[in-house]
Amino acid sequence: MYTNIVVGTDDSRTAREAVRQAADLAEAFSAALHVVTAYSVLHEGLLAAVPASTGLMGTPEVAEASEAQREQCEDLLRDVVNQLAGRGIKAEGHAVAGDPASAILEVAERQQADLIVVGSRGMTGAKRFLLGSVPNKVSHHTPCNLLIVQTAQVE
Ligand SMILES: Nc1ncnc2c1ncn2[C@@H]1O[C@H](COP(=O)(O)OP(=O)(O)O)[C@@H](O)[C@H]1O
Ligand SMILES: [Mg+2]
């Protein structure tokens, strides 16, 4: 039923559960699995507060920090992809700069995904009943089926 599955992870415990379930589905359907990790050098709030016109985004310091984050993502993705390949799953990693939901949607469009998998949320405590911002945003724009893995029990 599924041939191209996209899953998002930031290597949090809950996201790892989403990857685990996406891997089980990829295995069951002999589907390709695209693992997306989005990174951003600037905190979202800060990013919104810094107009592009300040030129801050173009400084060597920001470029260096961004490069370090990209390498960290590549390392994570290499590990995940190797693990999946060990199970016979055709897996590919995608390190994308920017907003996680946009990154997941962009890869899904490009790969013509028929399923997107994300965890429900990464928060704990009183925020337990809130849907994370990533699944919330993806759900409004998804071009295909979306599986929101209930991760409350793994927190
Ligand atoms: N940086 C990221 N890159 C790719 N996917 C992510 C990223 N951050 C979160 N996700 C996906 O979104 C799910 C929920 O996380 P999130 O919405 O960030 O929750 P919270 O708002 O509670 O931190 C994760 O389980 C993961 O599947
Ligand atoms: Mg988060």
Short mmCIF file of C-alpha atoms and ligand atoms in Angstrom, two decimals:
data_model
loop_
_atom_site.label_atom_id
_atom_site.label_comp_id
_atom_site.label_asym_id
_atom_site.label_seq_id
_atom_site.Cartn_x
_atom_site.Cartn_y
_atom_site.Cartn_z
CA MET A 1 0.00 0.00 0.00
CA TYR A 2 2.88 2.40 0.76
CA THR A 3 5.96 2.77 -1.44
CA ASN A 4 7.52 6.03 -0.19
CA ILE A 5 7.44 6.93 3.49
CA VAL A 6 8.82 10.14 5.02
CA VAL A 7 9.56 10.42 8.75
CA GLY A 8 10.82 13.43 10.74
CA THR A 9 13.21 13.20 13.67
CA ASP A 10 15.15 15.57 15.91
CA ASP A 11 16.60 12.54 17.75
CA SER A 12 14.32 13.11 20.73
CA ARG A 13 13.00 10.04 22.49
CA THR A 14 9.54 10.54 21.07
CA ALA A 15 10.80 11.13 17.54
CA ARG A 16 12.80 7.90 17.79
CA GLU A 17 9.52 6.11 18.49
CA ALA A 18 8.08 7.66 15.31
CA VAL A 19 11.13 6.40 13.37
CA ARG A 20 10.74 2.95 14.91
CA GLN A 21 7.11 2.71 13.77
CA ALA A 22 7.89 4.19 10.34
CA ALA A 23 10.61 1.54 9.96
CA ASP A 24 8.16 -1.24 10.83
CA LEU A 25 5.77 0.08 8.16
CA ALA A 26 8.55 0.42 5.58
CA GLU A 27 9.59 -3.15 6.29
CA ALA A 28 6.02 -4.48 6.08
CA PHE A 29 5.33 -2.71 2.77
CA SER A 30 8.87 -2.97 1.31
CA ALA A 31 8.74 0.82 1.04
CA ALA A 32 11.58 3.32 0.83
CA LEU A 33 12.05 5.36 4.00
CA HIS A 34 13.16 9.00 3.87
CA VAL A 35 14.40 10.30 7.22
CA VAL A 36 14.26 14.09 7.58
CA THR A 37 16.11 16.15 10.18
CA ALA A 38 15.66 19.91 10.10
CA TYR A 39 18.10 22.25 11.75
CA SER A 40 18.18 25.97 12.30
CA VAL A 41 21.10 27.97 13.57
CA LEU A 42 18.88 30.63 15.06
CA HIS A 43 16.11 29.99 17.51
CA GLU A 44 12.73 30.44 15.80
CA GLY A 45 11.81 33.42 17.99
CA LEU A 46 15.13 35.09 17.38
CA LEU A 47 14.91 34.41 13.68
CA ALA A 48 11.59 36.25 13.56
CA ALA A 49 13.08 39.17 15.46
CA VAL A 50 16.07 39.60 13.16
CA PRO A 51 15.18 41.25 9.88
CA ALA A 52 17.18 39.93 6.93
CA SER A 53 18.24 43.53 6.27
CA THR A 54 20.51 43.53 9.37
CA GLY A 55 22.86 41.21 7.49
CA LEU A 56 23.33 39.05 10.60
CA MET A 57 22.39 35.91 8.66
CA GLY A 58 25.36 36.44 6.37
CA THR A 59 28.09 36.70 9.03
CA PRO A 60 30.88 34.07 9.13
CA GLU A 61 29.90 33.17 12.72
CA VAL A 62 26.38 32.27 11.68
CA ALA A 63 27.62 30.35 8.64
CA GLU A 64 30.04 28.40 10.86
CA ALA A 65 27.39 27.53 13.45
CA SER A 66 25.02 26.48 10.71
CA GLU A 67 27.67 24.23 9.16
CA ALA A 68 28.31 22.59 12.56
CA GLN A 69 24.60 21.89 12.94
CA ARG A 70 24.40 20.43 9.47
CA GLU A 71 27.29 18.08 10.24
CA GLN A 72 25.58 17.00 13.46
CA CYS A 73 22.43 16.19 11.49
CA GLU A 74 24.41 14.29 8.86
CA ASP A 75 26.03 12.20 11.63
CA LEU A 76 22.67 11.40 13.17
CA LEU A 77 21.16 10.53 9.79
CA ARG A 78 24.12 8.31 8.89
CA ASP A 79 23.57 6.27 12.07
CA VAL A 80 19.82 5.98 11.53
CA VAL A 81 20.16 5.06 7.85
CA ASN A 82 22.83 2.44 8.62
CA GLN A 83 20.61 0.88 11.26
CA LEU A 84 17.68 0.76 8.85
CA ALA A 85 19.84 -0.63 6.05
CA GLY A 86 20.90 -3.38 8.46
CA ARG A 87 17.26 -4.42 8.57
CA GLY A 88 17.09 -4.47 4.79
CA ILE A 89 15.17 -1.18 4.55
CA LYS A 90 15.97 1.16 1.68
CA ALA A 91 16.60 4.34 3.67
CA GLU A 92 17.82 7.82 2.78
CA GLY A 93 18.66 10.75 5.07
CA HIS A 94 17.78 14.40 4.41
CA ALA A 95 19.36 17.18 6.50
CA VAL A 96 17.43 20.37 5.77
CA ALA A 97 18.00 23.90 7.06
CA GLY A 98 14.86 25.60 8.28
CA ASP A 99 11.49 24.93 9.83
CA PRO A 100 10.91 21.18 10.55
CA ALA A 101 7.34 21.02 9.22
CA SER A 102 8.31 22.79 5.99
CA ALA A 103 11.31 20.48 5.62
CA ILE A 104 9.17 17.36 6.04
CA LEU A 105 6.58 18.64 3.56
CA GLU A 106 9.25 19.65 1.04
CA VAL A 107 10.89 16.20 1.10
CA ALA A 108 7.47 14.52 0.93
CA GLU A 109 6.56 16.53 -2.20
CA ARG A 110 9.92 15.92 -3.84
CA GLN A 111 9.87 12.18 -3.15
CA GLN A 112 6.16 11.86 -3.98
CA ALA A 113 5.62 10.29 -0.58
CA ASP A 114 2.42 8.39 0.11
CA LEU A 115 2.84 8.50 3.89
CA ILE A 116 4.33 10.97 6.37
CA VAL A 117 5.09 9.81 9.93
CA VAL A 118 5.71 12.18 12.86
CA GLY A 119 5.52 11.90 16.63
CA SER A 120 2.60 13.57 18.38
CA ARG A 121 4.73 15.81 20.55
CA GLY A 122 7.93 16.11 22.52
CA MET A 123 6.65 17.90 25.58
CA THR A 124 6.02 16.53 29.04
CA GLY A 125 3.91 17.38 32.06
CA ALA A 126 0.89 19.64 31.84
CA LYS A 127 1.34 20.14 28.11
CA ARG A 128 0.68 16.43 27.67
CA PHE A 129 -2.55 16.97 25.75
CA LEU A 130 -1.19 19.43 23.24
CA LEU A 131 -0.22 18.39 19.76
CA GLY A 132 3.34 19.44 18.90
CA SER A 133 3.80 22.30 16.47
CA VAL A 134 5.33 20.04 13.83
CA PRO A 135 2.46 17.49 13.51
CA ASN A 136 -0.02 20.35 13.80
CA LYS A 137 1.52 22.26 10.90
CA VAL A 138 2.15 19.17 8.77
CA SER A 139 -1.47 18.06 9.22
CA HIS A 140 -2.72 21.29 7.61
CA HIS A 141 -0.59 20.95 4.49
CA THR A 142 0.14 17.27 3.98
CA PRO A 143 -0.06 16.08 0.36
CA CYS A 144 -0.60 12.45 1.45
CA ASN A 145 -1.67 10.29 4.38
CA LEU A 146 -0.25 11.37 7.72
CA LEU A 147 0.43 9.10 10.68
CA ILE A 148 0.80 10.93 13.99
CA VAL A 149 2.38 8.40 16.32
CA GLN A 150 1.00 8.75 19.85
CA THR A 151 4.21 9.22 21.81
CA ALA A 152 2.81 10.20 25.23
CA GLN A 153 3.69 6.78 26.62
CA VAL A 154 7.38 7.02 25.69
CA GLU A 155 8.04 10.38 27.34
N1 LIG B 1 13.96 19.18 13.78
C1 LIG B 1 13.07 18.26 13.35
N2 LIG B 1 13.27 17.66 12.17
C2 LIG B 1 12.41 16.72 11.72
N3 LIG B 1 11.31 16.32 12.40
C3 LIG B 1 11.05 16.90 13.59
C4 LIG B 1 11.92 17.90 14.13
N4 LIG B 1 11.40 18.29 15.33
C5 LIG B 1 10.29 17.57 15.53
N5 LIG B 1 10.05 16.72 14.50
C6 LIG B 1 8.93 15.77 14.35
O1 LIG B 1 7.79 16.29 15.01
C7 LIG B 1 7.39 15.43 16.07
C8 LIG B 1 6.82 16.26 17.22
O2 LIG B 1 7.78 17.20 17.64
P1 LIG B 1 7.39 18.70 18.00
O3 LIG B 1 6.23 19.17 17.19
O4 LIG B 1 8.68 19.47 17.90
O5 LIG B 1 6.90 18.58 19.51
P2 LIG B 1 7.10 19.68 20.62
O6 LIG B 1 6.47 20.94 20.09
O7 LIG B 1 6.39 19.11 21.78
O8 LIG B 1 8.60 19.79 20.76
C9 LIG B 1 8.64 14.61 16.41
O9 LIG B 1 8.32 13.37 17.03
C10 LIG B 1 9.26 14.43 15.04
O10 LIG B 1 8.59 13.37 14.34
MG MG B 2 10.11 20.23 19.14
#
